JSON list of C-alpha atoms and ligand atoms in Angstrom, two decimals:
[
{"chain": "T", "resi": 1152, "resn": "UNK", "atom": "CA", "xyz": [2.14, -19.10, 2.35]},
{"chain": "T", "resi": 1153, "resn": "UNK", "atom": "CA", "xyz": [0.88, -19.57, -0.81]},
{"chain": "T", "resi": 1154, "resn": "UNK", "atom": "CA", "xyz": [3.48, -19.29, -3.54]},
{"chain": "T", "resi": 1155, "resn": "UNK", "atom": "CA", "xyz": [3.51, -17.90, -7.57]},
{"chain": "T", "resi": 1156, "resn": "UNK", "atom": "CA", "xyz": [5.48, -19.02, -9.94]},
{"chain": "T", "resi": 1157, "resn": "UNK", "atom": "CA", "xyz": [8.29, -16.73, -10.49]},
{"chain": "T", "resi": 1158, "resn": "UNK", "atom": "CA", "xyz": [12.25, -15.99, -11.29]},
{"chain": "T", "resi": 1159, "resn": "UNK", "atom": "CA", "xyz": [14.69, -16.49, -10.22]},
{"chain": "T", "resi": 1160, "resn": "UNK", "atom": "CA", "xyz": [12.83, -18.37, -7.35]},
{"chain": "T", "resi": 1161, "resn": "UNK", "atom": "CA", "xyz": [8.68, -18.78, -6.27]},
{"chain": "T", "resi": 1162, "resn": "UNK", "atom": "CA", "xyz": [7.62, -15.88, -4.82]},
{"chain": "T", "resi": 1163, "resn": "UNK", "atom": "CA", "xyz": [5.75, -16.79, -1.85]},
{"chain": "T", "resi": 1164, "resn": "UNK", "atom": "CA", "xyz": [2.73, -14.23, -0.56]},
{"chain": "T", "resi": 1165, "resn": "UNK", "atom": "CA", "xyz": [-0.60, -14.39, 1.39]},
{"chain": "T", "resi": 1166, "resn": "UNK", "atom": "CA", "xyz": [-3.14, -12.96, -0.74]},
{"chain": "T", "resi": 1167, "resn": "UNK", "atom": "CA", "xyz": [-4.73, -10.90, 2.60]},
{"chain": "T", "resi": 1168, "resn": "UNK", "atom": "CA", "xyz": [-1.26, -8.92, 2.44]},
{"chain": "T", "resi": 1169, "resn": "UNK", "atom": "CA", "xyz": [-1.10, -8.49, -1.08]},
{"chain": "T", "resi": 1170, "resn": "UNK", "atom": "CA", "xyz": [-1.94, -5.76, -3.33]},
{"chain": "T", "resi": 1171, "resn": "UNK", "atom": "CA", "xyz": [-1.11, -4.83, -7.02]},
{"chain": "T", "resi": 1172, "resn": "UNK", "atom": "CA", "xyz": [0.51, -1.15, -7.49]},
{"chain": "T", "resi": 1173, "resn": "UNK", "atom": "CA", "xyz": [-0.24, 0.35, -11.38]},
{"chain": "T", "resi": 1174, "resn": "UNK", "atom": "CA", "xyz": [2.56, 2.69, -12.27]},
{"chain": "T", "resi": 1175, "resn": "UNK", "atom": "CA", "xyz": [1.72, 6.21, -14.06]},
{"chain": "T", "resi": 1176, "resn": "UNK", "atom": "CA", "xyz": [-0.60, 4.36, -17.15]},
{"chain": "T", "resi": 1177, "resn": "UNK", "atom": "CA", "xyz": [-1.63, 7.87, -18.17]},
{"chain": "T", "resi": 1178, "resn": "UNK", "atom": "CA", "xyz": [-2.13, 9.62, -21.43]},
{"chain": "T", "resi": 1179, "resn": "UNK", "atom": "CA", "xyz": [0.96, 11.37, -21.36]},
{"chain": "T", "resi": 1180, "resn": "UNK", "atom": "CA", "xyz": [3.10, 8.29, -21.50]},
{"chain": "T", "resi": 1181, "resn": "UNK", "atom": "CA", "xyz": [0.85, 6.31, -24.28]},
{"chain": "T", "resi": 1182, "resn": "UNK", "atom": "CA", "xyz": [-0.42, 8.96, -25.99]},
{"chain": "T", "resi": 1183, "resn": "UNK", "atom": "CA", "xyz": [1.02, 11.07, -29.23]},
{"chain": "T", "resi": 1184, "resn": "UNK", "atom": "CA", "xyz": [1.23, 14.86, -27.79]},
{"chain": "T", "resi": 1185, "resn": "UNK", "atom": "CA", "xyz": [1.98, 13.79, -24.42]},
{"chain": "T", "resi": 1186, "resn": "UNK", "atom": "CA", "xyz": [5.13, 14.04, -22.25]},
{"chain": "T", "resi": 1187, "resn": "UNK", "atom": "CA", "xyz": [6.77, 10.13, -23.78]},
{"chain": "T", "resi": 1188, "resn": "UNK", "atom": "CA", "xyz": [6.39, 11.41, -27.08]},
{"chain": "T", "resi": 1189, "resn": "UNK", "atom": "CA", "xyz": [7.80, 14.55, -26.78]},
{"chain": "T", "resi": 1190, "resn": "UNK", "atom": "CA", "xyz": [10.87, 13.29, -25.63]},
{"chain": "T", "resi": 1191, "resn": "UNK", "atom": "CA", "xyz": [11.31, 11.16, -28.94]},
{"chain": "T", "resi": 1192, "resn": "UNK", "atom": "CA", "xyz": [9.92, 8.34, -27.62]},
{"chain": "T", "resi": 1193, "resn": "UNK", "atom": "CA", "xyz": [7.58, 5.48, -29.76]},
{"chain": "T", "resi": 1194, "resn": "UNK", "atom": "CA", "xyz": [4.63, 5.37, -27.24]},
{"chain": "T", "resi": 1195, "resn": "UNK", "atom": "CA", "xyz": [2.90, 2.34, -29.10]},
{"chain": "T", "resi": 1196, "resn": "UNK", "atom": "CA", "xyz": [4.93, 0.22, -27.16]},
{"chain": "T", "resi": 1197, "resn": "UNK", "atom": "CA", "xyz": [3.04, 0.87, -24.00]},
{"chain": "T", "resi": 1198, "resn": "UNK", "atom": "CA", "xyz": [-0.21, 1.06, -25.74]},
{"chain": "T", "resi": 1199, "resn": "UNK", "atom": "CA", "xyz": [0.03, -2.45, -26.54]},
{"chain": "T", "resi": 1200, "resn": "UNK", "atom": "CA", "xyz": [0.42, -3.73, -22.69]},
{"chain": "T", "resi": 1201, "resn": "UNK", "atom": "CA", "xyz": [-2.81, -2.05, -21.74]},
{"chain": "T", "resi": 1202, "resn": "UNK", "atom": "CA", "xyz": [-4.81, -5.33, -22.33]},
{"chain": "T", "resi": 1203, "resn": "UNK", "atom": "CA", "xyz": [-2.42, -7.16, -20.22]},
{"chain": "T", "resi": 1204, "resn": "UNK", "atom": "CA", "xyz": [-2.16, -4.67, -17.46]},
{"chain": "T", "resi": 1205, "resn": "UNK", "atom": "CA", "xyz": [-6.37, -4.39, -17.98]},
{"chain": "T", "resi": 1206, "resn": "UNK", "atom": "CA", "xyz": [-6.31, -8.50, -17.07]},
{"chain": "T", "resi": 1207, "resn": "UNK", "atom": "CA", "xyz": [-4.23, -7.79, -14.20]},
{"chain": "T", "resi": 1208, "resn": "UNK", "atom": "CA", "xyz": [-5.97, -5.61, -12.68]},
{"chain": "T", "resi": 1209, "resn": "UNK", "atom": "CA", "xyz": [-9.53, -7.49, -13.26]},
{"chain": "T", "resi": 1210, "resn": "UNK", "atom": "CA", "xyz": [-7.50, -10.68, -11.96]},
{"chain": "T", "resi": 1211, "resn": "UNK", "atom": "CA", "xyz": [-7.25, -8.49, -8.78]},
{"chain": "T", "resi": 1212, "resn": "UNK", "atom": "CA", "xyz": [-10.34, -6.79, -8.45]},
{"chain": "T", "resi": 1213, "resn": "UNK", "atom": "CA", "xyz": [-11.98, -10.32, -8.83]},
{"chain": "T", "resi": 1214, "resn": "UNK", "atom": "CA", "xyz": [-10.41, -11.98, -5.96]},
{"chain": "T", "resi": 1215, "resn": "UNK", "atom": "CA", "xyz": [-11.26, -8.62, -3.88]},
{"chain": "T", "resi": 1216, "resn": "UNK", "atom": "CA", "xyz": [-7.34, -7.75, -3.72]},
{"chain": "T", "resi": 1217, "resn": "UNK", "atom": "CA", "xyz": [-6.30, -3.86, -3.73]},
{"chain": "T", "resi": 1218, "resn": "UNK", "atom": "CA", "xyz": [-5.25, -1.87, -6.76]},
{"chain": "T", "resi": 1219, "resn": "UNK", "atom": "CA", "xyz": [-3.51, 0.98, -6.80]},
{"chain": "T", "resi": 1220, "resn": "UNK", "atom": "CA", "xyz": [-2.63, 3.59, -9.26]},
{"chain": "T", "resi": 1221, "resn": "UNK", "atom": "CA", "xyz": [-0.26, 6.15, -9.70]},
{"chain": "T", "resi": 1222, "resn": "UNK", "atom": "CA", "xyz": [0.19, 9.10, -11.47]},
{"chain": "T", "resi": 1223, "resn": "UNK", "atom": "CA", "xyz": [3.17, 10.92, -12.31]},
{"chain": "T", "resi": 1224, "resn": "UNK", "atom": "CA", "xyz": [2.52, 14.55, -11.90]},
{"chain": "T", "resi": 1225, "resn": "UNK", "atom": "CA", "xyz": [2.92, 18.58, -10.44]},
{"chain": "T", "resi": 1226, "resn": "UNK", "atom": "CA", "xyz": [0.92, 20.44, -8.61]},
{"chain": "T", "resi": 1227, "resn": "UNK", "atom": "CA", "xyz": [-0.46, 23.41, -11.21]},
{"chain": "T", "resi": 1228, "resn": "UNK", "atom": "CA", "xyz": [1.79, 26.58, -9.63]},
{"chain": "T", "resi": 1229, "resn": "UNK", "atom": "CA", "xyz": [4.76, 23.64, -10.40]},
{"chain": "T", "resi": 1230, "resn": "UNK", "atom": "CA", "xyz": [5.89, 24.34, -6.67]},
{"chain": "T", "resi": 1231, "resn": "UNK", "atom": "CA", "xyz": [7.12, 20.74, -6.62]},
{"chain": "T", "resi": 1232, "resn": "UNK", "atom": "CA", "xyz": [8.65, 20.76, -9.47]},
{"chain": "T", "resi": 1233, "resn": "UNK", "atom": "CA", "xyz": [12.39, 21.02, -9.15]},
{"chain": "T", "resi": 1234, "resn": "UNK", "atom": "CA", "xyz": [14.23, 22.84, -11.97]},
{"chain": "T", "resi": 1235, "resn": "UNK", "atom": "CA", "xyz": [16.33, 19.96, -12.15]},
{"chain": "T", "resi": 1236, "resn": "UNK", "atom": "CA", "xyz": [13.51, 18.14, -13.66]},
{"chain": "T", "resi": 1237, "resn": "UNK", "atom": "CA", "xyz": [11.67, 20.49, -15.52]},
{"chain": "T", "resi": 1238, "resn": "UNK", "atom": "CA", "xyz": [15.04, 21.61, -17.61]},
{"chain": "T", "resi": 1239, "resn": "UNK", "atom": "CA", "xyz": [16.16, 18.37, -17.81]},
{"chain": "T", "resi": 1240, "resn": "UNK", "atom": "CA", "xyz": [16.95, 17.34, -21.58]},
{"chain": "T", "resi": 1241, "resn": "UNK", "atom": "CA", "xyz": [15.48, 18.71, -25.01]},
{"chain": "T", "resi": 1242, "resn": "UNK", "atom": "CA", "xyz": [11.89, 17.77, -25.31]},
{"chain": "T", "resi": 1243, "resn": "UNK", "atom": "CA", "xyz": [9.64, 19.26, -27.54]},
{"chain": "T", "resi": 1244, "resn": "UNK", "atom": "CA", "xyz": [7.12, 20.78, -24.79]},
{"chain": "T", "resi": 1245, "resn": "UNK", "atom": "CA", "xyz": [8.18, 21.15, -21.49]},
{"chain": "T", "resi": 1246, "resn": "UNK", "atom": "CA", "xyz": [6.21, 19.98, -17.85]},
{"chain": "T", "resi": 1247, "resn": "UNK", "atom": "CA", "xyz": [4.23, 22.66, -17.47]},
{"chain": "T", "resi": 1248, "resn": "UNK", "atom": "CA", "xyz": [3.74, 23.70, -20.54]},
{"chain": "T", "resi": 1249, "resn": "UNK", "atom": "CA", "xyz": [0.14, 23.71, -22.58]},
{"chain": "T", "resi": 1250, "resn": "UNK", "atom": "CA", "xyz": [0.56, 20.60, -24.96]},
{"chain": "T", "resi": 1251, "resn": "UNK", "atom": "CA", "xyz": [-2.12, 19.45, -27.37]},
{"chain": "T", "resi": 1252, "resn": "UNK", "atom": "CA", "xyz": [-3.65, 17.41, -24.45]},
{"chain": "T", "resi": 1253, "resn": "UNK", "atom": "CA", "xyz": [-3.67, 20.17, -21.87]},
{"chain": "T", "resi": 1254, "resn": "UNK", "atom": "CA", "xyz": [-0.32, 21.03, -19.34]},
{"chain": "T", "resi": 1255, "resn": "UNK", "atom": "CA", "xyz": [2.13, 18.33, -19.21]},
{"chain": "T", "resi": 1256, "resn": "UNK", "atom": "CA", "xyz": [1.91, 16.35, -16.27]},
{"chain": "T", "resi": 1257, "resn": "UNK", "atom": "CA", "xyz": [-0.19, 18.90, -14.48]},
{"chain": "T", "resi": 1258, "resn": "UNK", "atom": "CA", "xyz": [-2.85, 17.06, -11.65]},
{"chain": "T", "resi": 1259, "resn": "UNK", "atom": "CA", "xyz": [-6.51, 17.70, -13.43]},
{"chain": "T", "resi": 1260, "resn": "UNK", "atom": "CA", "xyz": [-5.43, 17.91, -17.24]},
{"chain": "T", "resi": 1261, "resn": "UNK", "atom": "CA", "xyz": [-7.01, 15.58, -19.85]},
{"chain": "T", "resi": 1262, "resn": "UNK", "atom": "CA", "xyz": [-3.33, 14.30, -20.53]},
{"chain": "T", "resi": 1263, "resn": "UNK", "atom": "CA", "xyz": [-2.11, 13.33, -16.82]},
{"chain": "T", "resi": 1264, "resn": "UNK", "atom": "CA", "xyz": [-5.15, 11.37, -16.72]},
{"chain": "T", "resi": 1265, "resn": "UNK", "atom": "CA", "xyz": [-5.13, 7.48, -16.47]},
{"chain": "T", "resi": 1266, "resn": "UNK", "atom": "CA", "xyz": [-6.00, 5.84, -19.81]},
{"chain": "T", "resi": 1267, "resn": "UNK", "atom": "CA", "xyz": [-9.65, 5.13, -20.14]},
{"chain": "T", "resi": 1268, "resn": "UNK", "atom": "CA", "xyz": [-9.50, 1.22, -20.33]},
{"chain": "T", "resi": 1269, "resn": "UNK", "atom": "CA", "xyz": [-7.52, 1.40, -16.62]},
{"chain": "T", "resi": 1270, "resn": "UNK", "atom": "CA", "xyz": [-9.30, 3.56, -14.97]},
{"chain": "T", "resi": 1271, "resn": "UNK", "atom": "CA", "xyz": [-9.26, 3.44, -11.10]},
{"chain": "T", "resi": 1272, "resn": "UNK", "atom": "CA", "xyz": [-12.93, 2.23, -9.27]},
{"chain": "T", "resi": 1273, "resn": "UNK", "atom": "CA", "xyz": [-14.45, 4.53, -7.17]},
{"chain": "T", "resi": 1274, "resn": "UNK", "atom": "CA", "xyz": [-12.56, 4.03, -3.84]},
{"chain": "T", "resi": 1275, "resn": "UNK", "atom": "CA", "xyz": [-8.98, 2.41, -5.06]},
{"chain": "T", "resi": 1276, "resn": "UNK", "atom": "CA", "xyz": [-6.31, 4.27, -4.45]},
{"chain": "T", "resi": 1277, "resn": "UNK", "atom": "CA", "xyz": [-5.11, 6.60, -6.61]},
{"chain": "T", "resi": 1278, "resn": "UNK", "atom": "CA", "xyz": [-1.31, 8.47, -5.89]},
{"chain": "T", "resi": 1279, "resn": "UNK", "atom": "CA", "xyz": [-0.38, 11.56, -7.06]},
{"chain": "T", "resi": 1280, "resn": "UNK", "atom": "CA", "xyz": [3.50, 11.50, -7.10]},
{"chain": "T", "resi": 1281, "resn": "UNK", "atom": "CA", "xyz": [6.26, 13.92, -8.70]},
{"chain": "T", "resi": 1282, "resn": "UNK", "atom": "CA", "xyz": [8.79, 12.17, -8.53]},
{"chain": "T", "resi": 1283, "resn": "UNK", "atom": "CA", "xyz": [9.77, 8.92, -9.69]},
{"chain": "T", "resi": 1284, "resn": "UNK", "atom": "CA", "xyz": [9.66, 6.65, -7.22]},
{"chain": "T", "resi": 1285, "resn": "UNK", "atom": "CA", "xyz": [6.16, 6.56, -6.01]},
{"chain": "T", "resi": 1286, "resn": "UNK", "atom": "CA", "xyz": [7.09, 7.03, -2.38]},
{"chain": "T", "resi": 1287, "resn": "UNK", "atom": "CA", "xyz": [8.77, 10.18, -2.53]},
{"chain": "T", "resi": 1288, "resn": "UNK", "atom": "CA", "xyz": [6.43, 12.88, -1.61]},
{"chain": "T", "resi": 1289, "resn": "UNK", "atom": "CA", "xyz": [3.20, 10.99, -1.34]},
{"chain": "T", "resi": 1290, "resn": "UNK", "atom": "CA", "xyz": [0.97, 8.68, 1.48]},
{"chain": "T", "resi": 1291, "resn": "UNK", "atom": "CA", "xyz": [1.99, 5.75, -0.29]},
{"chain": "T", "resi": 1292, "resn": "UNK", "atom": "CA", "xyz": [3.84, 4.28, 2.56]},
{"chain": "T", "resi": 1293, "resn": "UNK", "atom": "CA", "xyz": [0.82, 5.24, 5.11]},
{"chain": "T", "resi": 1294, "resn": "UNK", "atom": "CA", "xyz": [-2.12, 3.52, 3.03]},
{"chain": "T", "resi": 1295, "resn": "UNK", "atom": "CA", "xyz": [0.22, 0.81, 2.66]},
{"chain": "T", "resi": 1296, "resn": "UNK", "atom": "CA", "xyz": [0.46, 0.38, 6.21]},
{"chain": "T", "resi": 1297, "resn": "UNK", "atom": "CA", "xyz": [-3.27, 0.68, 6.70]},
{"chain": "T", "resi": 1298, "resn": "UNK", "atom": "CA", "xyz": [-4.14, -1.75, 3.78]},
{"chain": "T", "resi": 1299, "resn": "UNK", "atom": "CA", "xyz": [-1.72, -4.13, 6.06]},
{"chain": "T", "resi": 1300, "resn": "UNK", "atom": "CA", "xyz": [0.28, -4.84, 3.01]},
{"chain": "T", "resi": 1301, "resn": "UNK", "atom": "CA", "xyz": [3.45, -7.12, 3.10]},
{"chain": "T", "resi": 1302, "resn": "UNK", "atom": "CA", "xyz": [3.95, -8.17, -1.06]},
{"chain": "T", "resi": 1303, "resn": "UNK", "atom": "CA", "xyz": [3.62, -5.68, -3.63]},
{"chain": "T", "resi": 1304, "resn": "UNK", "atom": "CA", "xyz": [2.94, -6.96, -7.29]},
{"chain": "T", "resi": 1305, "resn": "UNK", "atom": "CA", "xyz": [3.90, -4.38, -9.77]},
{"chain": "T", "resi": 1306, "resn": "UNK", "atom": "CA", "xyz": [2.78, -3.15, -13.41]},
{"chain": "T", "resi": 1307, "resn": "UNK", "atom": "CA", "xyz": [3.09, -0.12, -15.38]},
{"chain": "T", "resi": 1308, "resn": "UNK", "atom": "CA", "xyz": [5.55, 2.06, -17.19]},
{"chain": "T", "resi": 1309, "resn": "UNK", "atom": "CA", "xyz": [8.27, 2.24, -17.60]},
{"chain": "T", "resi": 1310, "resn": "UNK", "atom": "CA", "xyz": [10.04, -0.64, -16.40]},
{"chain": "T", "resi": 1311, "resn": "UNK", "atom": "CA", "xyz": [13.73, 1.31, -15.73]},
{"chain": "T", "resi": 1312, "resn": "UNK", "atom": "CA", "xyz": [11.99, 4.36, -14.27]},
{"chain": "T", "resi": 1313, "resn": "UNK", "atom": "CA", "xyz": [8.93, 4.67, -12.28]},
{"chain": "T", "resi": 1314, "resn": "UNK", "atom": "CA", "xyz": [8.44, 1.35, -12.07]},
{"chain": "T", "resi": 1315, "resn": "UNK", "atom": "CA", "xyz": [11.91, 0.49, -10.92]},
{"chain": "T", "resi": 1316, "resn": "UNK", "atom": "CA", "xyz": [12.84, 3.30, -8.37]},
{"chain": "T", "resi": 1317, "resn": "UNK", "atom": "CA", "xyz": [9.27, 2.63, -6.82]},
{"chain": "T", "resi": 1318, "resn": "UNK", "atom": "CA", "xyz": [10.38, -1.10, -6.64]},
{"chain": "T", "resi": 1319, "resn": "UNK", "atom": "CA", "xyz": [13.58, -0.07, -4.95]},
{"chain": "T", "resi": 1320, "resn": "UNK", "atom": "CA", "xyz": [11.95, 2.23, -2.47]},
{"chain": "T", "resi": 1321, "resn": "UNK", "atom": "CA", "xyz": [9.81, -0.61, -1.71]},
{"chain": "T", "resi": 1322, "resn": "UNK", "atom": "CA", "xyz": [12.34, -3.45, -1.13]},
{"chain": "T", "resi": 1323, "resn": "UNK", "atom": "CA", "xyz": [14.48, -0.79, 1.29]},
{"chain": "T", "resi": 1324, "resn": "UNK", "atom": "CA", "xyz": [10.96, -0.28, 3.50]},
{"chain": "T", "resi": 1325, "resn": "UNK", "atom": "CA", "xyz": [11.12, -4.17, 3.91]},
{"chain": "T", "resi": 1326, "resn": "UNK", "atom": "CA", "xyz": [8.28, -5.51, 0.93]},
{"chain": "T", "resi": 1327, "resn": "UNK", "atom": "CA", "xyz": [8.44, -8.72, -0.78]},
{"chain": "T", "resi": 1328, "resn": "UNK", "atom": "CA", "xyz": [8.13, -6.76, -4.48]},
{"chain": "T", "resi": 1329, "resn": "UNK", "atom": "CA", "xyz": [7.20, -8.81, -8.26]},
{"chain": "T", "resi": 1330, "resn": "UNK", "atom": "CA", "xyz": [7.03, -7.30, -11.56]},
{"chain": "T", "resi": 1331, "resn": "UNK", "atom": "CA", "xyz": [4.12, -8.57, -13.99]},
{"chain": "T", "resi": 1332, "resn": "UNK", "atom": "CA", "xyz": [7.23, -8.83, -16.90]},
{"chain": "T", "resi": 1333, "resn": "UNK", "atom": "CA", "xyz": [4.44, -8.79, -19.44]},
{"chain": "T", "resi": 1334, "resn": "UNK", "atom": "CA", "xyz": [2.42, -5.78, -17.94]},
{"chain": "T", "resi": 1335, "resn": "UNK", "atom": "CA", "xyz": [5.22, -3.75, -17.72]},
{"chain": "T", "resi": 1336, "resn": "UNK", "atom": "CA", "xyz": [6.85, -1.63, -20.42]},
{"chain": "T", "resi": 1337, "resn": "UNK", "atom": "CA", "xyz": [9.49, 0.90, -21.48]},
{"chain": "T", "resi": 1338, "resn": "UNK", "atom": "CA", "xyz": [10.37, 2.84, -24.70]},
{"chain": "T", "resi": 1339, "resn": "UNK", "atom": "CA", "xyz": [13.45, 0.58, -25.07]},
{"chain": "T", "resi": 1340, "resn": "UNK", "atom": "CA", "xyz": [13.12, -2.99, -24.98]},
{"chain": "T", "resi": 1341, "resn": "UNK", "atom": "CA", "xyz": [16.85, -3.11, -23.93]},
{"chain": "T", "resi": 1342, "resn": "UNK", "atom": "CA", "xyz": [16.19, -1.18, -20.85]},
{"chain": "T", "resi": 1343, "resn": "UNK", "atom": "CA", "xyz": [12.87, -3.41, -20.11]},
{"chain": "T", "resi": 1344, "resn": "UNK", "atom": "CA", "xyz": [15.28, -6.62, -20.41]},
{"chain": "T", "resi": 1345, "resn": "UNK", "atom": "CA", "xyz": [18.12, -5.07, -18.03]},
{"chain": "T", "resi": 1346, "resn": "UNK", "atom": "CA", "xyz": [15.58, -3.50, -15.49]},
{"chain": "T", "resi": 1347, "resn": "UNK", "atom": "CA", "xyz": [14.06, -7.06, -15.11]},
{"chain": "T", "resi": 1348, "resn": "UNK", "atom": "CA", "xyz": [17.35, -8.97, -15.03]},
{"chain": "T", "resi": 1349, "resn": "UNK", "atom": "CA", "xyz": [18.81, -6.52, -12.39]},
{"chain": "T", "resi": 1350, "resn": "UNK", "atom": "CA", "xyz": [15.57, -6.91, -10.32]},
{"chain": "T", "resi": 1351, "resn": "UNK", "atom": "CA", "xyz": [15.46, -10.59, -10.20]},
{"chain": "T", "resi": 1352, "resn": "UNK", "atom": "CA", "xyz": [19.52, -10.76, -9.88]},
{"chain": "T", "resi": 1353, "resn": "UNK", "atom": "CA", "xyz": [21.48, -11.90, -6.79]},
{"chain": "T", "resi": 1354, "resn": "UNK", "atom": "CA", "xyz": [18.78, -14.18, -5.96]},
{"chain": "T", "resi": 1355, "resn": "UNK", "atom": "CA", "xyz": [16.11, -11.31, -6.22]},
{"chain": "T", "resi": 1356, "resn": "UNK", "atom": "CA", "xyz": [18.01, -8.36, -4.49]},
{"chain": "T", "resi": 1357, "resn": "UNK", "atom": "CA", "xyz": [15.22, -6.22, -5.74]},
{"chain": "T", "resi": 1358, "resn": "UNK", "atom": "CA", "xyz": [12.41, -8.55, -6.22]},
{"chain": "T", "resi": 1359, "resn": "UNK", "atom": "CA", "xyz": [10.81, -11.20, -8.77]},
{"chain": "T", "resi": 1360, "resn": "UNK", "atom": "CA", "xyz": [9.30, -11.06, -12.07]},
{"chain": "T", "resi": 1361, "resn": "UNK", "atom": "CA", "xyz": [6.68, -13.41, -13.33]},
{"chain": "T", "resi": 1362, "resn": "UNK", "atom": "CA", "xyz": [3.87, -13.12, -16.45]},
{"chain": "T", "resi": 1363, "resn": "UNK", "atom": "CA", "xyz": [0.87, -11.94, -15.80]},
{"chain": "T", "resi": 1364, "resn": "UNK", "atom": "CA", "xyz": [-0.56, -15.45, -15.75]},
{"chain": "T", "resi": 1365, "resn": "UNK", "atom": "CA", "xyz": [1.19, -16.76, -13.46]},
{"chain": "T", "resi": 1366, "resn": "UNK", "atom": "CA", "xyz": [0.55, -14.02, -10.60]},
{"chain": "T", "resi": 1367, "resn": "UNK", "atom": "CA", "xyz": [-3.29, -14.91, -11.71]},
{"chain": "T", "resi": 1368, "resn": "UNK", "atom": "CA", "xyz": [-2.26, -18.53, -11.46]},
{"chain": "T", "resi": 1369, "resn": "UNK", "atom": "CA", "xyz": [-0.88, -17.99, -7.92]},
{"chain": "T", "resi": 1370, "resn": "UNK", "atom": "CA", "xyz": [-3.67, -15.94, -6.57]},
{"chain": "T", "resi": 1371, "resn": "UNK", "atom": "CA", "xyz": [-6.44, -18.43, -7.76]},
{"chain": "T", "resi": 1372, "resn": "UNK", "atom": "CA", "xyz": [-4.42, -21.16, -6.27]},
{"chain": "T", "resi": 1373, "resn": "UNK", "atom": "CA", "xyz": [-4.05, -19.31, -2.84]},
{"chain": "G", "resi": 2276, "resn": "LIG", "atom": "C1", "xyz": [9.24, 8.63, -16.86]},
{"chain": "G", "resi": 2276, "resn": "LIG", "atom": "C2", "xyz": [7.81, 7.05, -15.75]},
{"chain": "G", "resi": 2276, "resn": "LIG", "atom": "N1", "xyz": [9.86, 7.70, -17.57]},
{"chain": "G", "resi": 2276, "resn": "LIG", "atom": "N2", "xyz": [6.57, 6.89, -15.35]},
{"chain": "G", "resi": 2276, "resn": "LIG", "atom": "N3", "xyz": [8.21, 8.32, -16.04]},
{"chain": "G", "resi": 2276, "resn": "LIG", "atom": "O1", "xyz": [9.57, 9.79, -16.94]},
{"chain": "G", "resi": 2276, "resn": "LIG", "atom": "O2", "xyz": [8.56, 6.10, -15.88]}
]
């Protein structure tokens, strides 16, 4: 096995059964007029990951290792969209509703889109999820299976949401699961620190977290 450099222990992975999973880098999260900011939320803070998550994902690319992305979003007639989440909390537009960069979270609008700088090749992966946790609901767990994958390196936003449930889902189905600390993100840097502790407690009950460098380190040592 070949090993990266990690907390609270190495993280030990053979790149053949390895793949990188980008969490929901879309518009509506980094953009103003999108769902993050019309929650209340100060969306530069994922903005400024995107060249770090962008090195990532070349760093995987390059060594021919799978990428792939997910989207959080509802199908346009919002039949998956439980009321629950649609009336949760007061934000300013609503899922579903037409915002200044199309319907919120809707598959197809301009704002549910991945950001420019990260868009997915032709022929990566790309999920469509509405909840969460990137397993609920989608073939994640299938094209996982056929990809052969064992370790799952993780970036995205934001850390104590998306990127955590899917991370839980993950470690319950039996993968070896690392956060990119530096490619991941949320609106509150407290949450970010806690999300990452948690993961990496107990001697990683969830998983590992490690910079960006050193899961490039680690693969180009493999
Ligand atoms: C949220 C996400 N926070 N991608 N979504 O609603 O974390």
């Amino acid at each position: 096995m070949a090993e990266i450099a990690a907390q609270p222990f190495a993280f030990a992975f053979r790149p053949e059964t390895t793949a990188l999973i980008v969490i929901d880098m879309q518009r509506d999260f980094a953009e103003p007029g999108g769902f993050g900011a019309s929650l209340g939320n100060d969306v530069s803070r994922v903005v400024a990951i995107v060249p770090t998550v962008k090195k990532l994902i070349e760093g995987f690319r390059a060594a021919g290792l799978p990428v792939i992305h997910t989207m959080e979003c509802h199908r346009p007639d919002l039949s998956d969209l439980p009321p629950a989440k649609r009336d949760r909390g007061k934000p300013t537009i609503r899922i579903g509703d037409v915002g200044p960069m199309g319907r919120v979270l809707i598959a197809g609008e301009p704002g549910t889109a991945i950001l420019d700088e990260l868009a997915p090749l032709p022929g990566e992966i790309v999920i469509e999820k509405p909840g969460k946790g990137a397993f609920y609901a989608t073939g994640l767990g299938d094209d996982l299976k056929r990809l052969g994958a064992r370790q799952l390196v993780f970036a995205g936003v934001t850390t104590e949401v998306c990127v955590q449930t899917t991370m839980r889902e993950a470690n319950d189905r039996g993968y070896e699961c690392l956060v990119a600390e530096d490619a991941t993100e949320s609106y509150f840097p407290e949450f970010k620190a806690a999300a990452l502790a948690m993961i990496r407690a107990q001697g990683a009950i969830i998983g590992w977290t490690a910079t960006t460098d050193q899961v490039l380190e680690g693969i180009a040592n493999a």
